[in-house]
Coordinates of C-alpha atoms in Angstrom, one line a residue:
M1 CA 0.0 0.0 0.0
S2 CA 3.0 2.2 -0.2
T3 CA 3.9 4.0 -3.4
S4 CA 6.6 4.5 -5.9
S5 CA 8.1 7.9 -6.6
A6 CA 6.9 10.3 -3.9
S7 CA 5.8 7.6 -1.6
T8 CA 8.7 5.2 -2.3
R9 CA 11.1 8.1 -1.8
G10 CA 9.3 8.4 1.5
V11 CA 10.2 4.7 2.3
D12 CA 13.8 5.2 1.2
A13 CA 14.4 8.7 2.6
G14 CA 16.6 9.2 5.6
P15 CA 15.8 11.3 8.6
G16 CA 17.0 14.5 7.0
D17 CA 15.1 14.0 3.7
D18 CA 12.0 15.9 2.6
A19 CA 10.2 12.7 1.3
G20 CA 7.9 13.1 -1.5
A21 CA 8.4 16.8 -1.8
G22 CA 7.6 16.9 -5.5
S23 CA 4.1 17.9 -6.6
V24 CA 3.5 15.1 -9.1
E25 CA 5.5 12.0 -9.9
T26 CA 7.1 11.5 -13.3
A27 CA 5.2 9.5 -15.9
T28 CA 7.7 6.5 -15.5
D29 CA 7.0 6.3 -11.8
R30 CA 3.2 6.4 -12.0
A31 CA 1.0 3.4 -12.3
P32 CA 0.1 2.6 -15.9
R33 CA -2.9 4.3 -17.5
W34 CA -4.4 0.9 -18.5
L35 CA -4.6 -0.2 -14.9
V36 CA -6.6 2.9 -14.0
V37 CA -8.9 2.2 -17.0
A38 CA -9.2 -1.5 -15.9
L39 CA -10.1 -0.7 -12.3
W40 CA -12.6 1.9 -13.4
A41 CA -14.2 -0.6 -15.7
A42 CA -14.3 -3.2 -12.9
I43 CA -16.2 -0.7 -10.7
G44 CA -18.5 0.1 -13.5
V45 CA -19.6 -3.5 -14.0
G46 CA -21.7 -3.4 -10.8
F47 CA -23.4 -0.3 -11.9
V48 CA -24.3 -1.7 -15.2
V49 CA -25.7 -4.8 -13.6
A50 CA -27.7 -2.7 -11.2
L51 CA -29.2 -0.6 -14.1
V52 CA -30.3 -3.7 -16.0
A53 CA -31.9 -5.0 -12.9
L54 CA -33.7 -1.8 -12.3
A55 CA -35.0 -1.4 -15.8
K56 CA -38.2 -3.5 -15.0
P57 CA -40.7 -3.2 -13.5
R58 CA -41.3 0.5 -14.0
W59 CA -40.4 2.6 -11.0
Y60 CA -42.5 5.5 -9.7
P61 CA -40.5 7.9 -7.6
I62 CA -42.1 9.4 -4.5
L63 CA -41.3 12.2 -2.0
D64 CA -37.8 13.7 -2.4
L65 CA -37.0 11.5 -5.4
A66 CA -40.1 12.7 -7.2
Q67 CA -39.2 16.3 -6.3
T68 CA -35.7 15.7 -7.6
E69 CA -36.9 14.4 -10.9
M70 CA -39.2 17.4 -11.3
R71 CA -36.2 19.7 -10.8
L72 CA -34.2 17.8 -13.3
R73 CA -36.9 18.5 -15.8
D74 CA -36.5 22.2 -15.0
V75 CA -32.8 22.6 -15.6
F76 CA -32.9 23.1 -19.3
T77 CA -35.9 25.6 -19.1
A78 CA -36.3 29.4 -18.7
H79 CA -36.6 28.9 -15.0
P80 CA -33.9 26.4 -13.8
P81 CA -33.6 25.5 -10.1
L82 CA -31.5 28.0 -8.1
I83 CA -31.5 26.2 -4.7
G84 CA -31.4 22.6 -3.5
L85 CA -34.0 20.2 -2.3
P86 CA -36.3 21.2 0.7
G87 CA -35.0 19.8 3.9
R88 CA -35.9 19.7 7.6
I89 CA -35.2 23.4 7.8
G90 CA -37.6 25.9 9.2
T91 CA -41.3 25.4 9.3
F92 CA -43.7 23.9 6.7
Q93 CA -44.8 27.3 5.4
H94 CA -41.3 28.8 5.7
Q95 CA -39.2 25.8 4.8
G96 CA -35.6 26.1 3.8
S97 CA -33.8 24.1 1.2
H98 CA -30.3 22.7 0.9
P99 CA -27.9 25.4 -0.3
G100 CA -27.7 24.9 -4.0
P101 CA -28.8 23.2 -7.3
L102 CA -25.4 21.8 -8.4
S103 CA -26.6 18.2 -8.2
F104 CA -29.5 18.8 -10.4
W105 CA -27.4 20.7 -13.0
A106 CA -24.8 17.8 -12.9
L107 CA -27.4 15.0 -13.2
A108 CA -29.6 16.8 -15.9
P109 CA -27.5 16.3 -19.0
L110 CA -27.2 12.5 -18.2
Y111 CA -31.0 12.3 -17.3
R112 CA -31.8 13.7 -20.7
L113 CA -29.2 11.4 -22.4
Y114 CA -30.9 8.4 -20.9
G115 CA -34.4 9.3 -21.9
S116 CA -35.8 11.6 -19.1
S117 CA -37.6 8.6 -17.4
A118 CA -37.6 7.5 -13.7
W119 CA -35.0 4.9 -14.7
A120 CA -33.0 7.6 -16.5
M121 CA -32.6 9.4 -13.1
Q122 CA -31.2 6.2 -11.6
A123 CA -28.9 5.7 -14.7
A124 CA -27.7 9.3 -14.3
T125 CA -27.0 8.8 -10.6
A126 CA -25.1 5.6 -11.2
T127 CA -23.0 7.3 -14.0
L128 CA -22.3 10.4 -11.8
N129 CA -21.1 8.1 -9.0
A130 CA -19.0 6.0 -11.3
I131 CA -17.4 9.2 -12.7
A132 CA -16.5 10.2 -9.1
L133 CA -15.0 6.8 -8.3
G134 CA -13.0 6.9 -11.5
L135 CA -11.6 10.4 -10.7
C136 CA -10.5 9.0 -7.3
L137 CA -8.4 6.4 -9.2
V138 CA -7.0 9.2 -11.4
I139 CA -6.1 11.2 -8.3
A140 CA -4.4 8.0 -6.8
R141 CA -2.3 7.6 -10.0
R142 CA -1.0 11.1 -9.6
R143 CA 0.0 10.4 -6.0
G144 CA 2.1 7.3 -6.7
G145 CA 2.6 4.0 -8.4
A146 CA 0.8 0.8 -8.7
P147 CA 0.8 -0.2 -5.0
L148 CA -0.9 3.1 -4.0
L149 CA -3.3 2.8 -6.8
W150 CA -4.4 -0.6 -5.7
G151 CA -4.7 0.7 -2.0
V152 CA -7.0 3.5 -3.1
A153 CA -9.0 1.1 -5.3
A154 CA -9.4 -1.2 -2.2
V155 CA -10.9 1.8 -0.3
L156 CA -13.2 2.4 -3.2
A157 CA -14.3 -1.2 -3.4
V158 CA -15.0 -1.4 0.3
V159 CA -17.0 1.8 0.3
T160 CA -18.9 0.9 -2.9
Y161 CA -19.9 -2.5 -1.4
F162 CA -20.8 -0.9 1.9
F163 CA -23.1 1.6 0.5
G164 CA -24.5 -0.9 -2.0
P165 CA -26.2 -0.6 -5.4
S166 CA -29.5 0.7 -4.1
V167 CA -27.9 3.7 -2.4
L168 CA -25.6 4.4 -5.3
T169 CA -28.3 4.5 -7.9
Q170 CA -30.6 6.8 -5.9
A171 CA -30.7 10.5 -6.7
W172 CA -31.5 11.3 -3.0
N173 CA -29.6 14.3 -1.9
P174 CA -28.0 12.8 1.2
Y175 CA -26.7 10.0 -0.9
L176 CA -25.4 12.0 -3.9
P177 CA -22.4 13.7 -2.3
M178 CA -20.9 10.5 -0.8
T179 CA -18.6 9.6 -3.7
W180 CA -17.8 13.3 -4.4
F181 CA -16.8 13.6 -0.8
L182 CA -14.1 11.0 -1.5
V183 CA -13.0 13.0 -4.5
F184 CA -12.8 16.1 -2.3
A185 CA -10.9 14.3 0.5
L186 CA -8.3 12.9 -2.0
G187 CA -8.2 16.2 -3.8
A188 CA -7.5 18.1 -0.6
W189 CA -4.8 15.5 0.2
S190 CA -3.2 16.2 -3.2
V191 CA -3.2 19.9 -2.8
L192 CA -1.4 19.5 0.5
C193 CA 1.1 17.5 -1.5
D194 CA 1.5 20.6 -3.7
D195 CA -0.4 19.1 -6.6
V196 CA -2.3 22.3 -7.2
A197 CA -3.5 21.2 -10.6
L198 CA -6.2 19.2 -8.7
L199 CA -7.4 22.4 -7.0
P200 CA -10.2 23.0 -9.6
L201 CA -11.6 19.4 -9.3
T202 CA -11.3 19.7 -5.5
A203 CA -13.3 23.0 -5.6
F204 CA -16.0 21.4 -7.7
A205 CA -16.4 18.4 -5.4
A206 CA -16.4 20.7 -2.4
C207 CA -19.2 22.9 -3.9
F208 CA -21.2 19.7 -5.0
C209 CA -21.1 18.3 -1.4
L210 CA -21.9 21.7 0.2
Q211 CA -24.8 22.6 -2.0
T212 CA -26.4 19.1 -2.1
H213 CA -26.8 18.4 1.6
I214 CA -26.2 20.7 4.5
S215 CA -24.7 17.9 6.7
Y216 CA -21.4 18.5 4.8
L217 CA -21.2 22.2 5.7
G218 CA -18.9 22.0 8.8
L219 CA -16.7 19.2 7.5
V220 CA -16.2 20.2 3.8
G221 CA -16.3 24.0 4.7
G222 CA -13.6 23.6 7.3
L223 CA -11.4 21.4 5.2
S224 CA -11.8 23.9 2.3
A225 CA -10.5 26.6 4.5
V226 CA -7.5 24.5 5.4
V227 CA -6.7 23.8 1.7
L228 CA -7.1 27.5 0.9
A229 CA -4.8 28.5 3.8
W230 CA -2.2 26.0 2.6
V231 CA -2.3 27.5 -0.9
V232 CA -2.1 31.1 0.3
W233 CA 0.8 30.2 2.7
S234 CA 2.7 28.4 0.0
L235 CA 2.3 31.4 -2.4
W236 CA 3.6 33.7 0.3
R237 CA 6.4 31.6 2.1
R238 CA 7.2 28.9 -0.5
P239 CA 7.7 30.6 -3.9
G240 CA 7.6 28.1 -6.7
A241 CA 6.6 25.2 -4.5
L242 CA 3.2 24.9 -6.3
G243 CA 4.7 24.8 -9.8
P244 CA 5.0 27.2 -12.6
H245 CA 1.3 27.3 -13.5
A246 CA -0.1 27.6 -10.0
G247 CA -1.9 30.9 -10.9
R248 CA -3.7 29.2 -13.7
W249 CA -5.1 26.4 -11.5
I250 CA -5.9 28.7 -8.6
G251 CA -7.8 31.0 -11.0
L252 CA -9.8 28.1 -12.6
A253 CA -10.8 26.8 -9.1
A254 CA -11.9 30.4 -8.1
V255 CA -14.0 30.6 -11.3
I256 CA -15.7 27.2 -10.6
A257 CA -16.4 28.2 -7.0
V258 CA -17.9 31.5 -8.0
A259 CA -19.9 30.2 -10.9
T260 CA -21.4 27.3 -9.0
W261 CA -22.7 29.6 -6.2
I262 CA -24.3 32.2 -8.6
P263 CA -27.7 30.4 -8.6
P264 CA -28.2 30.3 -4.8
V265 CA -27.0 34.0 -4.5
V266 CA -29.4 35.1 -7.3
Q267 CA -32.2 33.3 -5.4
E268 CA -31.1 35.1 -2.2
L269 CA -31.1 38.6 -3.8
S270 CA -34.2 38.1 -5.9
S271 CA -36.5 36.6 -3.2
S272 CA -38.3 38.3 -0.3
E273 CA -37.1 35.6 1.9
G274 CA -33.8 34.2 0.6
N275 CA -32.9 30.6 1.2
L276 CA -29.4 31.4 2.5
T277 CA -31.1 33.7 5.1
L278 CA -33.4 30.9 6.1
L279 CA -30.5 28.5 6.5
W280 CA -28.6 31.1 8.6
R281 CA -31.6 31.6 10.9
H282 CA -32.3 27.9 11.2
F283 CA -28.7 26.8 12.3
T284 CA -27.9 29.9 14.4
D285 CA -31.1 29.6 16.4
P286 CA -32.0 25.9 16.0
P287 CA -35.6 24.8 17.1
E288 CA -34.2 22.1 19.3
V289 CA -31.2 21.4 21.6
A290 CA -28.2 19.8 19.9
I291 CA -27.3 16.2 21.0
G292 CA -24.0 17.5 22.4
M293 CA -20.5 16.4 22.5
R294 CA -20.9 13.4 24.6
H295 CA -23.7 11.8 22.6
G296 CA -22.1 13.0 19.4
L297 CA -18.8 11.3 20.3
D298 CA -20.6 8.0 20.7
V299 CA -22.4 8.3 17.5
F300 CA -19.2 9.3 15.7
L301 CA -17.2 6.4 17.1
V302 CA -20.0 3.9 16.1
H303 CA -19.3 5.1 12.5
L304 CA -15.6 4.5 13.0
N305 CA -16.1 0.8 13.8
P306 CA -14.1 -0.9 11.0
A307 CA -16.0 -4.2 11.5
R308 CA -19.2 -2.5 10.4
L309 CA -17.5 -1.1 7.3
L310 CA -15.9 -4.3 6.3
W311 CA -19.0 -6.4 7.1
P312 CA -21.6 -3.8 6.2
R313 CA -24.0 -2.6 8.9
D314 CA -25.2 0.9 9.0
G315 CA -26.7 2.5 12.1
V316 CA -26.2 5.2 14.8
T317 CA -26.0 2.9 17.8
G318 CA -23.7 0.2 18.9
A319 CA -20.3 -0.4 20.4
V320 CA -17.8 2.5 20.5
W321 CA -14.6 0.7 21.5
P322 CA -13.7 -0.5 18.0
G323 CA -13.8 3.0 16.9
V324 CA -11.6 4.1 19.8
L325 CA -9.1 1.4 18.8
L326 CA -9.1 2.4 15.2
V327 CA -8.4 6.1 16.1
L328 CA -5.7 5.1 18.5
A329 CA -4.0 2.9 15.9
W330 CA -4.3 5.7 13.3
C331 CA -2.7 8.1 15.8
A332 CA 0.2 5.8 16.3
S333 CA 0.7 5.4 12.5
A334 CA 0.5 9.3 12.1
I335 CA 3.3 9.6 14.6
V336 CA 5.3 7.0 12.6
A337 CA 4.7 8.9 9.3
V338 CA 5.9 12.2 10.9
R339 CA 9.0 10.6 12.4
L340 CA 9.9 8.9 9.2
R341 CA 9.1 12.0 7.2
V342 CA 6.9 10.3 4.7
R343 CA 5.4 13.5 3.4
P344 CA 2.5 12.1 1.3
L345 CA 1.3 10.1 4.2
V346 CA 1.8 13.0 6.6
A347 CA -0.4 15.1 4.2
L348 CA -3.1 12.5 4.2
D349 CA -3.0 12.3 8.0
A350 CA -3.3 16.1 8.3
V351 CA -6.5 15.9 6.1
L352 CA -7.8 13.1 8.4
A353 CA -6.9 14.9 11.6
V354 CA -8.8 18.0 10.6
A355 CA -11.7 15.9 9.3
L356 CA -12.0 14.0 12.6
V357 CA -12.2 17.2 14.6
L358 CA -14.7 18.9 12.2
G359 CA -16.7 15.6 11.9
L360 CA -17.1 15.3 15.6
Y361 CA -18.2 18.9 15.8
S362 CA -20.7 18.3 13.1
V363 CA -22.3 15.2 14.7
A364 CA -22.4 16.9 18.1
S365 CA -24.3 19.9 16.5
I366 CA -27.2 17.6 15.2
F367 CA -30.5 18.4 16.7
G368 CA -33.7 16.5 16.6
F369 CA -33.9 12.9 15.5
V370 CA -30.5 11.5 14.8
W371 CA -31.0 10.3 11.2
Y372 CA -28.4 7.8 9.8
Y373 CA -28.0 9.9 6.7
L374 CA -26.7 12.9 8.5
M375 CA -23.2 11.4 8.9
L376 CA -22.8 9.1 5.9
W377 CA -19.4 10.8 5.3
A378 CA -18.1 9.2 8.5
W379 CA -18.0 5.8 6.9
I380 CA -15.6 7.2 4.2
L381 CA -13.4 8.7 7.0
N382 CA -13.5 5.2 8.5
A383 CA -12.2 3.6 5.3
L384 CA -9.5 6.3 4.9
L385 CA -8.3 5.9 8.5
L386 CA -7.8 2.2 7.8
F387 CA -5.9 3.0 4.6
A388 CA -3.6 5.5 6.2
T389 CA -2.9 3.1 9.2
L390 CA -2.0 0.1 7.0
W391 CA 0.1 2.4 4.8
A392 CA 2.2 3.3 7.8
V393 CA 2.6 -0.4 8.7
V394 CA 3.9 -1.0 5.1
V395 CA 6.3 1.8 5.5
V396 CA 7.7 0.6 8.8
V397 CA 8.3 -2.9 7.3
A398 CA 9.9 -1.5 4.1
R399 CA 12.4 0.6 6.1
R400 CA 14.0 -2.7 7.3
G401 CA 15.9 -3.1 4.0
A402 CA 15.6 -3.7 0.2
G403 CA 14.3 -7.3 0.7
P404 CA 11.6 -6.4 3.3
R405 CA 10.7 -3.3 1.3
R406 CA 9.9 -5.4 -1.8
V407 CA 8.1 -8.1 0.2
A408 CA 6.0 -5.4 2.0
L409 CA 5.0 -3.8 -1.3
D410 CA 4.2 -7.1 -2.9
V411 CA 2.1 -8.4 0.1
A412 CA 0.2 -5.1 0.4
T413 CA -0.5 -5.1 -3.3
I414 CA -1.8 -8.7 -3.2
V415 CA -4.0 -7.9 -0.3
C416 CA -5.5 -4.9 -2.0
V417 CA -6.0 -6.9 -5.2
V418 CA -7.9 -9.5 -3.2
V419 CA -10.0 -6.9 -1.4
V420 CA -10.8 -5.1 -4.8
T421 CA -11.8 -8.4 -6.3
V422 CA -13.9 -9.8 -3.5
Y423 CA -15.8 -6.5 -2.7
L424 CA -16.4 -5.5 -6.3
T425 CA -17.7 -9.0 -7.0
G426 CA -20.0 -8.7 -4.0
F427 CA -21.2 -5.3 -5.3
A428 CA -22.0 -6.9 -8.7
V429 CA -23.8 -9.8 -7.1
D430 CA -25.9 -7.6 -5.0
A431 CA -26.6 -5.4 -8.0
A432 CA -28.2 -8.3 -9.8
T433 CA -31.1 -8.3 -7.3
V434 CA -31.3 -4.7 -6.4
E435 CA -34.7 -3.1 -6.0
P436 CA -35.7 0.6 -6.3
P437 CA -36.4 2.4 -3.0
T438 CA -39.8 1.8 -1.4
P439 CA -40.9 -0.7 -4.1
R440 CA -44.3 -1.4 -2.5
V441 CA -45.2 2.3 -2.3
S442 CA -43.9 2.7 -5.8
A443 CA -46.0 -0.2 -7.1
A444 CA -49.1 1.3 -5.3
L445 CA -48.5 4.7 -6.9
G446 CA -48.4 3.0 -10.3
V447 CA -51.7 1.4 -9.6
L448 CA -53.2 4.8 -8.7
T449 CA -51.6 6.9 -11.4
R450 CA -52.5 5.0 -14.5
P451 CA -56.3 5.0 -14.2
T452 CA -56.2 8.6 -13.0
I453 CA -54.5 9.7 -16.3
R454 CA -56.9 7.5 -18.3
A455 CA -60.0 9.0 -16.5
I456 CA -58.8 12.6 -17.3
D457 CA -58.1 11.6 -20.9
R458 CA -61.6 10.0 -21.3
G459 CA -63.1 13.3 -19.9
T460 CA -65.4 11.2 -17.5
V461 CA -64.3 13.3 -14.5
P462 CA -64.5 17.0 -13.6
G463 CA -61.7 19.4 -14.9
G464 CA -61.9 19.6 -18.7
G465 CA -59.5 16.9 -19.6
R466 CA -56.0 17.9 -20.7
D467 CA -57.0 21.5 -21.0
G468 CA -57.7 21.7 -17.3
K469 CA -55.7 22.7 -14.4
Y470 CA -55.7 20.4 -11.4
Q471 CA -55.0 21.1 -7.8
V472 CA -53.6 18.0 -6.1
T473 CA -54.5 17.6 -2.4
I474 CA -53.3 15.0 0.0
V475 CA -54.5 13.4 3.2
D476 CA -51.7 10.9 3.9
T477 CA -51.9 9.1 7.3
M478 CA -48.8 6.8 6.6
S479 CA -46.0 9.1 5.4
I480 CA -45.2 12.8 4.9
N481 CA -47.2 13.2 1.7
A482 CA -44.7 11.0 -0.1
P483 CA -47.0 9.5 -2.8
G484 CA -48.6 13.0 -3.4
Y485 CA -45.3 14.4 -4.8
G486 CA -45.0 11.2 -7.0
L487 CA -48.6 11.6 -8.3
V488 CA -47.9 15.2 -9.4
S489 CA -44.7 14.2 -11.0
E490 CA -46.4 11.4 -12.9
L491 CA -49.2 13.7 -14.1
E492 CA -46.6 16.2 -15.2
R493 CA -44.8 13.5 -17.1
A494 CA -48.1 12.7 -18.9
G495 CA -48.5 16.3 -19.9
I496 CA -51.3 17.1 -17.5
H497 CA -51.1 20.5 -15.7
A498 CA -51.3 19.6 -12.0
G499 CA -49.9 21.2 -8.9
F500 CA -50.2 21.7 -5.1
P501 CA -52.2 24.2 -3.2
P502 CA -50.3 27.5 -2.2
I503 CA -49.6 26.1 1.3
F504 CA -46.8 24.0 -0.5
S505 CA -45.2 27.1 -2.0
A506 CA -42.1 26.8 0.3
I507 CA -41.6 23.2 -0.9
V508 CA -42.3 23.1 -4.5
R509 CA -41.5 25.6 -7.2
A510 CA -44.1 28.3 -8.3
K511 CA -44.8 26.5 -11.5
R512 CA -46.3 23.6 -9.6
I513 CA -48.7 25.7 -7.6
V514 CA -52.4 25.7 -8.6
T515 CA -54.5 28.2 -6.7
K516 CA -58.2 27.7 -5.9
Q517 CA -59.0 30.4 -8.6
E518 CA -57.0 28.6 -11.3
A519 CA -58.2 25.0 -10.6
T520 CA -60.7 23.5 -12.9
A521 CA -60.9 20.4 -10.7
V522 CA -59.2 18.7 -7.7
I523 CA -57.2 15.4 -7.8
H524 CA -57.3 14.1 -4.1
Y525 CA -55.0 11.4 -2.7
A526 CA -56.8 9.9 0.3
S527 CA -55.7 7.3 2.8
G528 CA -57.1 5.8 6.0
K529 CA -60.5 7.2 7.2
D530 CA -60.2 10.0 4.6
I531 CA -61.3 7.5 1.9
A532 CA -64.8 7.2 3.4
V533 CA -65.0 11.0 3.7
W534 CA -64.3 11.6 0.0
R535 CA -66.5 8.7 -1.1
A536 CA -69.4 10.6 0.5
K537 CA -68.6 14.0 -1.3
P538 CA -71.0 15.0 -4.0
G539 CA -69.4 15.2 -7.4
A540 CA -66.3 13.3 -6.4
V541 CA -65.3 10.4 -8.6
E542 CA -63.1 7.6 -7.2
V543 CA -60.8 6.7 -10.1
A544 CA -58.4 4.4 -8.4
H545 CA -58.0 2.4 -5.3
V546 CA -55.1 0.2 -4.0
D547 CA -54.3 -1.9 -1.1
L548 CA -51.4 -4.3 -1.7
R549 CA -51.6 -5.9 1.6
T550 CA -52.8 -9.4 1.9
P551 CA -55.7 -10.1 4.3
A552 CA -53.2 -11.5 6.9
E553 CA -51.1 -8.3 6.5
R554 CA -54.1 -6.1 7.0
R555 CA -55.0 -8.0 10.3
E556 CA -51.3 -7.7 11.3
S557 CA -51.3 -3.9 10.7
A558 CA -54.5 -3.4 12.7
R559 CA -53.2 -5.5 15.6
L560 CA -49.8 -3.7 15.7
L561 CA -51.5 -0.2 15.7
A562 CA -53.7 -1.3 18.6
E563 CA -50.6 -2.6 20.5
A564 CA -48.8 0.7 19.8
R565 CA -51.7 2.8 21.1
R566 CA -51.9 0.5 24.2
L567 CA -48.3 1.0 25.0
L568 CA -48.4 4.7 24.5
R569 CA -51.4 5.0 26.8
K570 CA -49.6 2.9 29.4
A571 CA -46.7 5.3 29.2
G572 CA -49.1 8.2 29.7
R573 CA -48.6 9.5 26.2
Q574 CA -52.1 10.2 25.0
D575 CA -50.7 13.1 23.0
L576 CA -48.8 10.5 20.9
V577 CA -51.9 8.4 20.5
T578 CA -53.6 11.4 18.9
N579 CA -50.5 12.0 16.8
L580 CA -50.5 8.5 15.6
A581 CA -54.1 8.7 14.3
D582 CA -53.0 11.7 12.1
N583 CA -49.7 10.2 10.8
V584 CA -47.8 7.0 11.5
F585 CA -44.4 8.3 10.0
T586 CA -44.2 11.5 12.0
T587 CA -45.0 9.6 15.1
T588 CA -42.6 6.8 14.5
F589 CA -39.6 9.2 14.2
R590 CA -40.3 11.5 17.1
P591 CA -37.3 11.3 19.6
D592 CA -39.7 10.8 22.6
V593 CA -41.4 7.7 21.2
P594 CA -40.5 4.6 23.2
V595 CA -38.2 2.2 21.3
P596 CA -40.6 -0.7 21.5
V597 CA -43.4 1.4 20.0
Q598 CA -41.1 2.6 17.3
R599 CA -40.2 -0.9 16.3
I600 CA -43.9 -1.7 16.0
L601 CA -44.6 1.3 13.9
L602 CA -41.7 0.6 11.5
R603 CA -43.4 -2.7 10.6
V604 CA -46.7 -0.8 10.1
L605 CA -44.9 1.5 7.7
D606 CA -43.5 -1.5 5.8
L607 CA -46.9 -3.0 5.4
G608 CA -48.4 0.2 4.0
A609 CA -52.1 1.0 3.8
Q610 CA -55.0 1.4 1.4
A611 CA -55.3 4.5 -0.6
S612 CA -57.6 6.0 -3.3
V613 CA -57.4 8.8 -5.8
F614 CA -60.6 11.0 -6.4
V615 CA -61.3 13.7 -8.9
G616 CA -63.7 16.2 -7.6
P617 CA -65.1 19.7 -8.4
A618 CA -63.0 22.9 -8.2
S619 CA -65.1 23.9 -5.2
E620 CA -63.0 21.3 -3.2
A621 CA -59.7 23.2 -4.0
Q622 CA -57.7 24.6 -1.0
L623 CA -56.9 28.3 -0.7

């Protein structure tokens, strides 16, 4: 796992040498290009297999994924998206979004290329992730020879298998930055190795992470400041250290950073309540108390458990001692790297040291329910800590002489080859049976959508057919209006003008708002007791109904809900019983819900519920 050129010079250097001081190795010292291409292709196999498996049956995106696809359609229009996807920021009527639209802009060309379908969004996501992983290999080649390239490839293989084909084909904004965070981390490492030519790519990756999900703000923002400080200090105190064309790369990175932030700045300046202002208010005056340093440390250390990474298991609870051991082992390896003056490894350790401090602060600052997706970047730090620690072990063995050095390099390379082979094979095998997210809810939405479109086309329901404007209203007792967003997206895909009431203005774009005055009819998604309410409404036509549960599953769902209500009453939480009647999802993920009740409700959510779609007169539209 050591390297030739800079890293091999680190192995061979004496105590007084500045090992690996050069910015980029010579072409003869680097790993061959064909090896980069071959490894990139090997990573791509699993993605191709996943996309074949996902091609059928047709997938119907819901909630955030439906909103993402609608924004992808907007990119090449006169009114492209200027900010990111709505998040748990602010209130429902004053909801903030993640900072920027860069993920939409990056996905949109690929989405169009693949046919602008729901599957095309999955294909675009897979392609974007494969590009990021390939760029990591390119960066590794710049840092050293074949052993280092295989080492980084092993990191990529482990991380790819850990996250899995379902996650890496989903255009969900917490998932999209993960591989680009790897690009950013390796790019930051390279800049600290004086490879300033990678500064533009590092800047793009940083902006992609920062804009796509706010959970990367502290980590990526802080590391970006360190990289910038290094570049400024090098220009001031180390003339020529960054190479003869440093100004060109620094200028290009600045252009990329400025250009990618123009859209959110435009939205901020042109809106009565800018999104950046909403973000500032929300995080400087949070609505809940943060989990704090002690709880945050426990959660962070759970994510640094190497066993969970190597034998994939996600989660925010569990043993912390394996994470402690990994951090201690890495600290010892960092001391070795400094004492032996292996500059490339010291630079990587510097990036990881800063990342650990910033990561801990980020986790400790979480408030509300501790969702697993708020610290997905921690698994990547886990893999990089392992990589850096094992690299130091190889260096120590290699310092014992020419023979041990060769053996150490060969053994490390063989181990990495085995890891790459095993984990990429596992990724491809898993990809063969991958399913889209929430397949049961997706299937139910498909059952509801198709007859709704047919009814509108036949003109057998209020609204005026395709010439009408339909306001979509929702009463969803199971989730947070997830199928409703999917319904609007599918109606829009079919060319039907449909949108939400003005109360959704903070969540969806203005073009997808239909006021009571504009509506020629209402399309209503009903679940639970609301189905009977709408069946009794004069002029309302039930165009579709679905309940994918078997009779046994319906009985199980009723029994579990009764048990959840009993446990909540026993705990003196009548308020939660009332909340449960309104919405199962929001009750399930409240921090004050007892764990046994939460487990019961998770099963209820898996089972789903019955739902119907009605088309009614415009008088039913909401203000």
